[in-house]
Amino acid sequence: MSSIIKTECLGKDYTLPKGVLRVFEGIDFELEGGELVAVMGISGVGKTTLLNLLGILDKPTEGKIFIDGEEILSKSEREKAEIRNRKIGFVFQFYHLLPEFTTLENVSFPLLIRGVEKKEAQRKAYEILSEVSLEEKAPLRPSYLSGGEQQRVAIARALVNEPKLLLADEPTGNLDWESGKKILELIRDLHQKKGLSSVIVTHNEKIAQFCRKVYLMENRKMKLLPHL
Ligand SMILES: Nc1ncnc2c1ncn2[C@@H]1O[C@H](COP(=O)(O)OP(=O)(O)OP(=O)(O)O)[C@@H](O)[C@H]1O
Ligand SMILES: [Mg+2]
């Protein structure tokens, strides 16, 4: 099977006021089409940093990234933005919803950016909002929503474009087990019906067990865990 995302010897440093922080190095990761994998690891180990690199939101210090077989880092900013919009759905750890806009508008944006007509974008946004049980919140701004509701809006926004690749940073971190499970079932359904591939960062072992493979980040490396 071909890989949707692949890294070669990926390494990331952050430059700090005093010296350099090496977050990880030598990461060879491969996600095959249709796979659902979890990434675990203690706070501060580099999970968000890795996801940001996989989602082309930040640049590695060394190594290569291939998406659908295409080398990404040599592309222009414009090409990278297009690949992001077309292929990747991203759920941020802290949601990053736009506060000035309603739930419906937040979820519609990825479609509008892609050139979908407004009415059709809103219809699709409603449809995915109802999948996460939030259609009633469509006219409200994020500040009127609870943390878990905002998290579900962020998930709806990531999925509305029917991405090939979902990168989700603690997508159920603020949800009770039942609501979190519903989201995971929605994601798993999209794997089966639409061939979605996903990387999910989580601290929760129960959630990790939902995934086919579980990776652990530790001591600047990432390793595949034996089945939990
Ligand atoms: N922009 C940045 N500049 C400098 N250092 C950073 C930056 N972002 C993260 N770091 C550092 O890099 C390390 C990894 O951070 P990261 O956010 O990837 O961790 P994480 O595994 O996602 O943690 P958590 O589970 O708490 O979300 C941490 O030591 C953090 O302090
Ligand atoms: Mg994080």
PDB file of C-alpha atoms and ligand atoms in Angstrom:
ATOM      1  CA  MET A   1       0.000   0.000   0.000  1.00  0.00           C
ATOM      2  CA  SER A   2       1.269   3.534  -0.713  1.00  0.00           C
ATOM      3  CA  SER A   3       1.978   5.966   2.072  1.00  0.00           C
ATOM      4  CA  ILE A   4      -0.005   9.164   2.522  1.00  0.00           C
ATOM      5  CA  ILE A   5       2.705  10.674   4.673  1.00  0.00           C
ATOM      6  CA  LYS A   6       6.319   9.721   5.178  1.00  0.00           C
ATOM      7  CA  THR A   7       9.224  11.346   6.980  1.00  0.00           C
ATOM      8  CA  GLU A   8      12.925  10.666   6.615  1.00  0.00           C
ATOM      9  CA  CYS A   9      15.268  11.413   9.473  1.00  0.00           C
ATOM     10  CA  LEU A  10      13.096  14.254  10.749  1.00  0.00           C
ATOM     11  CA  GLY A  11      14.652  16.473  13.399  1.00  0.00           C
ATOM     12  CA  LYS A  12      13.537  19.674  15.106  1.00  0.00           C
ATOM     13  CA  ASP A  13      15.415  22.236  17.195  1.00  0.00           C
ATOM     14  CA  TYR A  14      13.998  25.354  18.780  1.00  0.00           C
ATOM     15  CA  THR A  15      16.347  28.278  19.308  1.00  0.00           C
ATOM     16  CA  LEU A  16      15.982  29.567  22.833  1.00  0.00           C
ATOM     17  CA  PRO A  17      17.440  32.754  24.343  1.00  0.00           C
ATOM     18  CA  LYS A  18      20.157  30.570  25.842  1.00  0.00           C
ATOM     19  CA  GLY A  19      21.111  27.788  23.465  1.00  0.00           C
ATOM     20  CA  VAL A  20      19.168  25.328  21.403  1.00  0.00           C
ATOM     21  CA  LEU A  21      16.509  22.811  22.405  1.00  0.00           C
ATOM     22  CA  ARG A  22      16.662  19.590  20.399  1.00  0.00           C
ATOM     23  CA  VAL A  23      13.105  18.259  20.563  1.00  0.00           C
ATOM     24  CA  PHE A  24      13.610  15.130  18.436  1.00  0.00           C
ATOM     25  CA  GLU A  25      15.844  13.663  15.759  1.00  0.00           C
ATOM     26  CA  GLY A  26      16.007  10.828  13.270  1.00  0.00           C
ATOM     27  CA  ILE A  27      12.281  10.219  13.074  1.00  0.00           C
ATOM     28  CA  ASP A  28      11.289   7.908  10.220  1.00  0.00           C
ATOM     29  CA  PHE A  29       7.523   7.760  10.264  1.00  0.00           C
ATOM     30  CA  GLU A  30       5.194   6.347   7.676  1.00  0.00           C
ATOM     31  CA  LEU A  31       1.401   6.425   7.569  1.00  0.00           C
ATOM     32  CA  GLU A  32      -0.200   4.190   4.994  1.00  0.00           C
ATOM     33  CA  GLY A  33      -3.404   5.186   3.196  1.00  0.00           C
ATOM     34  CA  GLY A  34      -6.432   4.380   5.395  1.00  0.00           C
ATOM     35  CA  GLU A  35      -4.434   3.914   8.598  1.00  0.00           C
ATOM     36  CA  LEU A  36      -5.496   5.324  11.990  1.00  0.00           C
ATOM     37  CA  VAL A  37      -2.590   5.743  14.405  1.00  0.00           C
ATOM     38  CA  ALA A  38      -2.122   7.307  17.827  1.00  0.00           C
ATOM     39  CA  VAL A  39       0.892   9.205  19.144  1.00  0.00           C
ATOM     40  CA  MET A  40       1.399   9.240  22.903  1.00  0.00           C
ATOM     41  CA  GLY A  41       4.086  10.669  25.185  1.00  0.00           C
ATOM     42  CA  ILE A  42       4.470  12.841  28.250  1.00  0.00           C
ATOM     43  CA  SER A  43       3.808  16.579  28.221  1.00  0.00           C
ATOM     44  CA  GLY A  44       6.573  18.546  26.516  1.00  0.00           C
ATOM     45  CA  VAL A  45       8.019  15.571  24.625  1.00  0.00           C
ATOM     46  CA  GLY A  46       7.253  17.053  21.191  1.00  0.00           C
ATOM     47  CA  LYS A  47       3.888  15.692  20.018  1.00  0.00           C
ATOM     48  CA  THR A  48       2.475  19.054  18.905  1.00  0.00           C
ATOM     49  CA  THR A  49       5.821  19.950  17.345  1.00  0.00           C
ATOM     50  CA  LEU A  50       5.716  16.751  15.267  1.00  0.00           C
ATOM     51  CA  LEU A  51       2.101  17.283  14.211  1.00  0.00           C
ATOM     52  CA  ASN A  52       2.896  20.844  13.124  1.00  0.00           C
ATOM     53  CA  LEU A  53       5.677  19.492  10.895  1.00  0.00           C
ATOM     54  CA  LEU A  54       3.468  16.756   9.414  1.00  0.00           C
ATOM     55  CA  GLY A  55       0.788  19.366   8.698  1.00  0.00           C
ATOM     56  CA  ILE A  56       3.327  21.688   6.990  1.00  0.00           C
ATOM     57  CA  LEU A  57       2.636  24.410   9.555  1.00  0.00           C
ATOM     58  CA  ASP A  58       6.287  24.548  10.635  1.00  0.00           C
ATOM     59  CA  LYS A  59       9.644  23.543   9.125  1.00  0.00           C
ATOM     60  CA  PRO A  60      11.940  20.834  10.454  1.00  0.00           C
ATOM     61  CA  THR A  61      15.589  21.532  11.231  1.00  0.00           C
ATOM     62  CA  GLU A  62      16.551  18.451   9.242  1.00  0.00           C
ATOM     63  CA  GLY A  63      14.981  15.645   7.287  1.00  0.00           C
ATOM     64  CA  LYS A  64      12.360  15.273   4.594  1.00  0.00           C
ATOM     65  CA  ILE A  65       8.566  15.020   4.468  1.00  0.00           C
ATOM     66  CA  PHE A  66       6.588  13.401   1.666  1.00  0.00           C
ATOM     67  CA  ILE A  67       2.833  13.753   1.301  1.00  0.00           C
ATOM     68  CA  ASP A  68       1.261  11.423  -1.258  1.00  0.00           C
ATOM     69  CA  GLY A  69       4.780  10.706  -2.469  1.00  0.00           C
ATOM     70  CA  GLU A  70       5.580  14.387  -3.101  1.00  0.00           C
ATOM     71  CA  GLU A  71       8.522  16.011  -1.326  1.00  0.00           C
ATOM     72  CA  ILE A  72       7.005  18.979   0.495  1.00  0.00           C
ATOM     73  CA  LEU A  73       9.723  21.183   1.901  1.00  0.00           C
ATOM     74  CA  SER A  74      11.103  22.337  -1.447  1.00  0.00           C
ATOM     75  CA  LYS A  75       7.698  23.675  -2.486  1.00  0.00           C
ATOM     76  CA  SER A  76       6.715  27.342  -2.419  1.00  0.00           C
ATOM     77  CA  GLU A  77       4.577  28.729   0.428  1.00  0.00           C
ATOM     78  CA  ARG A  78       1.666  28.991  -1.978  1.00  0.00           C
ATOM     79  CA  GLU A  79       1.946  25.345  -3.048  1.00  0.00           C
ATOM     80  CA  LYS A  80       2.222  24.248   0.569  1.00  0.00           C
ATOM     81  CA  ALA A  81      -0.892  26.241   1.516  1.00  0.00           C
ATOM     82  CA  GLU A  82      -2.762  24.594  -1.329  1.00  0.00           C
ATOM     83  CA  ILE A  83      -1.714  21.090  -0.265  1.00  0.00           C
ATOM     84  CA  ARG A  84      -2.773  21.918   3.296  1.00  0.00           C
ATOM     85  CA  ASN A  85      -6.181  23.120   2.218  1.00  0.00           C
ATOM     86  CA  ARG A  86      -6.792  20.332  -0.258  1.00  0.00           C
ATOM     87  CA  LYS A  87      -5.458  17.326   1.614  1.00  0.00           C
ATOM     88  CA  ILE A  88      -5.099  17.982   5.337  1.00  0.00           C
ATOM     89  CA  GLY A  89      -7.591  18.536   8.133  1.00  0.00           C
ATOM     90  CA  PHE A  90      -5.944  19.854  11.287  1.00  0.00           C
ATOM     91  CA  VAL A  91      -7.415  19.874  14.803  1.00  0.00           C
ATOM     92  CA  PHE A  92      -5.361  22.163  17.028  1.00  0.00           C
ATOM     93  CA  GLN A  93      -4.757  21.388  20.689  1.00  0.00           C
ATOM     94  CA  PHE A  94      -6.358  24.714  21.625  1.00  0.00           C
ATOM     95  CA  TYR A  95      -8.975  24.739  18.832  1.00  0.00           C
ATOM     96  CA  HIS A  96      -8.028  28.106  17.211  1.00  0.00           C
ATOM     97  CA  LEU A  97     -11.592  28.954  16.252  1.00  0.00           C
ATOM     98  CA  LEU A  98     -12.121  32.457  14.917  1.00  0.00           C
ATOM     99  CA  PRO A  99     -13.884  34.361  17.721  1.00  0.00           C
ATOM    100  CA  GLU A 100     -15.567  36.959  15.496  1.00  0.00           C
ATOM    101  CA  PHE A 101     -17.414  34.364  13.447  1.00  0.00           C
ATOM    102  CA  THR A 102     -20.256  31.961  14.145  1.00  0.00           C
ATOM    103  CA  THR A 103     -19.871  28.225  14.475  1.00  0.00           C
ATOM    104  CA  LEU A 104     -21.369  27.768  11.006  1.00  0.00           C
ATOM    105  CA  GLU A 105     -18.953  30.305   9.498  1.00  0.00           C
ATOM    106  CA  ASN A 106     -15.951  28.740  11.231  1.00  0.00           C
ATOM    107  CA  VAL A 107     -16.830  25.356   9.760  1.00  0.00           C
ATOM    108  CA  SER A 108     -17.623  26.813   6.301  1.00  0.00           C
ATOM    109  CA  PHE A 109     -14.291  28.613   5.870  1.00  0.00           C
ATOM    110  CA  PRO A 110     -12.195  25.709   4.528  1.00  0.00           C
ATOM    111  CA  LEU A 111     -14.828  25.196   1.821  1.00  0.00           C
ATOM    112  CA  LEU A 112     -15.033  28.902   0.932  1.00  0.00           C
ATOM    113  CA  ILE A 113     -11.226  29.090   0.675  1.00  0.00           C
ATOM    114  CA  ARG A 114     -11.448  26.214  -1.747  1.00  0.00           C
ATOM    115  CA  GLY A 115     -13.946  28.123  -3.892  1.00  0.00           C
ATOM    116  CA  VAL A 116     -17.146  26.301  -2.938  1.00  0.00           C
ATOM    117  CA  GLU A 117     -20.231  28.497  -3.376  1.00  0.00           C
ATOM    118  CA  LYS A 118     -21.554  29.968  -0.084  1.00  0.00           C
ATOM    119  CA  LYS A 119     -24.904  28.152   0.033  1.00  0.00           C
ATOM    120  CA  GLU A 120     -23.316  24.793  -0.689  1.00  0.00           C
ATOM    121  CA  ALA A 121     -20.560  25.498   1.895  1.00  0.00           C
ATOM    122  CA  GLN A 122     -23.191  26.243   4.538  1.00  0.00           C
ATOM    123  CA  ARG A 123     -25.176  23.128   3.669  1.00  0.00           C
ATOM    124  CA  LYS A 124     -22.085  20.960   4.084  1.00  0.00           C
ATOM    125  CA  ALA A 125     -21.106  22.765   7.281  1.00  0.00           C
ATOM    126  CA  TYR A 126     -24.585  22.063   8.760  1.00  0.00           C
ATOM    127  CA  GLU A 127     -24.313  18.440   7.756  1.00  0.00           C
ATOM    128  CA  ILE A 128     -20.984  17.879   9.525  1.00  0.00           C
ATOM    129  CA  LEU A 129     -22.128  19.943  12.545  1.00  0.00           C
ATOM    130  CA  SER A 130     -25.075  17.609  12.941  1.00  0.00           C
ATOM    131  CA  GLU A 131     -22.648  14.648  12.869  1.00  0.00           C
ATOM    132  CA  VAL A 132     -21.002  16.111  15.984  1.00  0.00           C
ATOM    133  CA  SER A 133     -24.448  16.988  17.487  1.00  0.00           C
ATOM    134  CA  LEU A 134     -23.974  20.753  17.255  1.00  0.00           C
ATOM    135  CA  GLU A 135     -26.388  21.977  14.593  1.00  0.00           C
ATOM    136  CA  GLU A 136     -28.232  24.020  17.241  1.00  0.00           C
ATOM    137  CA  LYS A 137     -25.053  25.977  17.956  1.00  0.00           C
ATOM    138  CA  ALA A 138     -24.548  26.919  14.291  1.00  0.00           C
ATOM    139  CA  PRO A 139     -25.549  30.616  14.710  1.00  0.00           C
ATOM    140  CA  LEU A 140     -23.463  31.194  17.865  1.00  0.00           C
ATOM    141  CA  ARG A 141     -19.931  32.496  18.263  1.00  0.00           C
ATOM    142  CA  PRO A 142     -17.348  30.224  19.944  1.00  0.00           C
ATOM    143  CA  SER A 143     -17.415  32.210  23.211  1.00  0.00           C
ATOM    144  CA  TYR A 144     -20.988  30.969  23.757  1.00  0.00           C
ATOM    145  CA  LEU A 145     -19.852  27.349  23.556  1.00  0.00           C
ATOM    146  CA  SER A 146     -18.344  25.061  26.196  1.00  0.00           C
ATOM    147  CA  GLY A 147     -14.759  23.769  25.811  1.00  0.00           C
ATOM    148  CA  GLY A 148     -15.933  20.364  24.593  1.00  0.00           C
ATOM    149  CA  GLU A 149     -18.361  21.982  22.142  1.00  0.00           C
ATOM    150  CA  GLN A 150     -15.579  24.187  20.749  1.00  0.00           C
ATOM    151  CA  GLN A 151     -13.458  21.089  20.369  1.00  0.00           C
ATOM    152  CA  ARG A 152     -16.219  19.406  18.365  1.00  0.00           C
ATOM    153  CA  VAL A 153     -16.527  22.505  16.144  1.00  0.00           C
ATOM    154  CA  ALA A 154     -12.776  22.272  15.510  1.00  0.00           C
ATOM    155  CA  ILE A 155     -13.203  18.622  14.519  1.00  0.00           C
ATOM    156  CA  ALA A 156     -16.108  19.490  12.199  1.00  0.00           C
ATOM    157  CA  ARG A 157     -13.966  22.210  10.597  1.00  0.00           C
ATOM    158  CA  ALA A 158     -11.104  19.758  10.048  1.00  0.00           C
ATOM    159  CA  LEU A 159     -13.390  17.191   8.403  1.00  0.00           C
ATOM    160  CA  VAL A 160     -15.689  19.404   6.312  1.00  0.00           C
ATOM    161  CA  ASN A 161     -13.355  19.412   3.304  1.00  0.00           C
ATOM    162  CA  GLU A 162     -13.201  15.616   3.294  1.00  0.00           C
ATOM    163  CA  PRO A 163      -9.406  15.650   3.720  1.00  0.00           C
ATOM    164  CA  LYS A 164      -7.261  12.633   2.876  1.00  0.00           C
ATOM    165  CA  LEU A 165      -5.267  13.162   6.035  1.00  0.00           C
ATOM    166  CA  LEU A 166      -6.488  14.144   9.502  1.00  0.00           C
ATOM    167  CA  LEU A 167      -3.946  15.415  12.032  1.00  0.00           C
ATOM    168  CA  ALA A 168      -5.604  15.834  15.407  1.00  0.00           C
ATOM    169  CA  ASP A 169      -3.920  17.131  18.564  1.00  0.00           C
ATOM    170  CA  GLU A 170      -5.814  15.799  21.598  1.00  0.00           C
ATOM    171  CA  PRO A 171      -9.116  15.958  19.699  1.00  0.00           C
ATOM    172  CA  THR A 172     -11.081  14.490  22.586  1.00  0.00           C
ATOM    173  CA  GLY A 173      -9.040  15.936  25.460  1.00  0.00           C
ATOM    174  CA  ASN A 174     -11.954  18.002  26.755  1.00  0.00           C
ATOM    175  CA  LEU A 175     -14.666  15.455  26.224  1.00  0.00           C
ATOM    176  CA  ASP A 176     -16.168  12.811  28.468  1.00  0.00           C
ATOM    177  CA  TRP A 177     -15.590   9.236  27.317  1.00  0.00           C
ATOM    178  CA  GLU A 178     -19.000   8.836  25.625  1.00  0.00           C
ATOM    179  CA  SER A 179     -18.682  12.054  23.578  1.00  0.00           C
ATOM    180  CA  GLY A 180     -15.038  11.280  22.773  1.00  0.00           C
ATOM    181  CA  LYS A 181     -15.988   7.800  21.624  1.00  0.00           C
ATOM    182  CA  LYS A 182     -18.660   9.238  19.326  1.00  0.00           C
ATOM    183  CA  ILE A 183     -16.033  11.449  17.670  1.00  0.00           C
ATOM    184  CA  LEU A 184     -13.686   8.505  17.243  1.00  0.00           C
ATOM    185  CA  GLU A 185     -16.484   6.444  15.734  1.00  0.00           C
ATOM    186  CA  LEU A 186     -17.166   9.268  13.279  1.00  0.00           C
ATOM    187  CA  ILE A 187     -13.471   9.327  12.356  1.00  0.00           C
ATOM    188  CA  ARG A 188     -13.360   5.533  12.016  1.00  0.00           C
ATOM    189  CA  ASP A 189     -16.429   5.648   9.809  1.00  0.00           C
ATOM    190  CA  LEU A 190     -14.664   8.118   7.508  1.00  0.00           C
ATOM    191  CA  HIS A 191     -11.717   5.724   7.369  1.00  0.00           C
ATOM    192  CA  GLN A 192     -13.983   2.968   6.145  1.00  0.00           C
ATOM    193  CA  LYS A 193     -16.180   4.994   3.804  1.00  0.00           C
ATOM    194  CA  LYS A 194     -13.802   7.635   2.450  1.00  0.00           C
ATOM    195  CA  GLY A 195     -10.351   6.150   2.958  1.00  0.00           C
ATOM    196  CA  LEU A 196      -9.328   8.827   5.476  1.00  0.00           C
ATOM    197  CA  SER A 197      -5.903   8.435   7.147  1.00  0.00           C
ATOM    198  CA  SER A 198      -5.329   9.893  10.626  1.00  0.00           C
ATOM    199  CA  VAL A 199      -2.688  10.666  13.213  1.00  0.00           C
ATOM    200  CA  ILE A 200      -4.214  11.332  16.622  1.00  0.00           C
ATOM    201  CA  VAL A 201      -2.209  12.702  19.530  1.00  0.00           C
ATOM    202  CA  THR A 202      -3.642  11.573  22.845  1.00  0.00           C
ATOM    203  CA  HIS A 203      -2.821  11.052  26.492  1.00  0.00           C
ATOM    204  CA  ASN A 204      -5.666   8.596  26.855  1.00  0.00           C
ATOM    205  CA  GLU A 205      -4.874   4.886  26.527  1.00  0.00           C
ATOM    206  CA  LYS A 206      -8.506   4.002  25.884  1.00  0.00           C
ATOM    207  CA  ILE A 207      -8.453   6.299  22.873  1.00  0.00           C
ATOM    208  CA  ALA A 208      -5.125   4.922  21.727  1.00  0.00           C
ATOM    209  CA  GLN A 209      -6.655   1.441  21.805  1.00  0.00           C
ATOM    210  CA  PHE A 210      -9.124   2.629  19.169  1.00  0.00           C
ATOM    211  CA  CYS A 211      -6.192   3.054  16.781  1.00  0.00           C
ATOM    212  CA  ARG A 212      -4.476   0.378  14.742  1.00  0.00           C
ATOM    213  CA  LYS A 213      -0.974   1.390  15.791  1.00  0.00           C
ATOM    214  CA  VAL A 214       0.290   3.333  18.780  1.00  0.00           C
ATOM    215  CA  TYR A 215       3.569   5.257  18.767  1.00  0.00           C
ATOM    216  CA  LEU A 216       5.349   6.545  21.840  1.00  0.00           C
ATOM    217  CA  MET A 217       7.550   9.643  21.771  1.00  0.00           C
ATOM    218  CA  GLU A 218      10.347   9.399  24.291  1.00  0.00           C
ATOM    219  CA  ASN A 219      13.930  10.643  24.579  1.00  0.00           C
ATOM    220  CA  ARG A 220      13.786  12.512  21.240  1.00  0.00           C
ATOM    221  CA  LYS A 221      12.679   9.385  19.345  1.00  0.00           C
ATOM    222  CA  MET A 222       9.435   7.791  18.310  1.00  0.00           C
ATOM    223  CA  LYS A 223       8.830   4.069  18.598  1.00  0.00           C
ATOM    224  CA  LEU A 224       5.998   1.766  17.684  1.00  0.00           C
ATOM    225  CA  LEU A 225       4.484   0.104  20.731  1.00  0.00           C
ATOM    226  CA  PRO A 226       3.457  -3.519  20.769  1.00  0.00           C
ATOM    227  CA  HIS A 227      -0.358  -3.830  20.794  1.00  0.00           C
ATOM    228  CA  LEU A 228      -1.783  -2.343  24.016  1.00  0.00           C
TER     229      LEU A 228
HETATM  230  N1  LIG B   1       7.746  27.787  19.635  1.00  0.00           N
HETATM  231  C1  LIG B   1       8.558  27.208  20.521  1.00  0.00           C
HETATM  232  N2  LIG B   1       9.744  27.764  20.844  1.00  0.00           N
HETATM  233  C2  LIG B   1      10.590  27.181  21.711  1.00  0.00           C
HETATM  234  N3  LIG B   1      10.336  26.016  22.338  1.00  0.00           N
HETATM  235  C3  LIG B   1       9.162  25.404  22.062  1.00  0.00           C
HETATM  236  C4  LIG B   1       8.210  25.968  21.160  1.00  0.00           C
HETATM  237  N4  LIG B   1       7.145  25.146  21.086  1.00  0.00           N
HETATM  238  C5  LIG B   1       7.403  24.116  21.917  1.00  0.00           C
HETATM  239  N5  LIG B   1       8.616  24.268  22.503  1.00  0.00           N
HETATM  240  C6  LIG B   1       9.261  23.321  23.423  1.00  0.00           C
HETATM  241  O1  LIG B   1       9.421  22.094  22.712  1.00  0.00           O
HETATM  242  C7  LIG B   1       9.097  20.980  23.537  1.00  0.00           C
HETATM  243  C8  LIG B   1       7.982  20.172  22.904  1.00  0.00           C
HETATM  244  O2  LIG B   1       6.782  20.926  22.924  1.00  0.00           O
HETATM  245  P1  LIG B   1       5.397  20.360  22.367  1.00  0.00           P
HETATM  246  O3  LIG B   1       4.413  21.464  22.428  1.00  0.00           O
HETATM  247  O4  LIG B   1       5.650  19.734  21.041  1.00  0.00           O
HETATM  248  O5  LIG B   1       5.076  19.219  23.448  1.00  0.00           O
HETATM  249  P2  LIG B   1       3.813  18.254  23.568  1.00  0.00           P
HETATM  250  O6  LIG B   1       4.336  16.856  23.557  1.00  0.00           O
HETATM  251  O7  LIG B   1       2.798  18.608  22.566  1.00  0.00           O
HETATM  252  O8  LIG B   1       3.287  18.579  25.043  1.00  0.00           O
HETATM  253  P3  LIG B   1       1.762  18.617  25.647  1.00  0.00           P
HETATM  254  O9  LIG B   1       1.365  17.184  25.876  1.00  0.00           O
HETATM  255  O10 LIG B   1       1.921  19.377  26.917  1.00  0.00           O
HETATM  256  O11 LIG B   1       0.888  19.321  24.668  1.00  0.00           O
HETATM  257  C9  LIG B   1       8.764  21.544  24.913  1.00  0.00           C
HETATM  258  O12 LIG B   1       9.924  21.442  25.721  1.00  0.00           O
HETATM  259  C10 LIG B   1       8.412  23.001  24.644  1.00  0.00           C
HETATM  260  O13 LIG B   1       8.771  23.805  25.741  1.00  0.00           O
HETATM  261 MG    MG B   2       0.894  19.407  22.672  1.00  0.00          MG
END
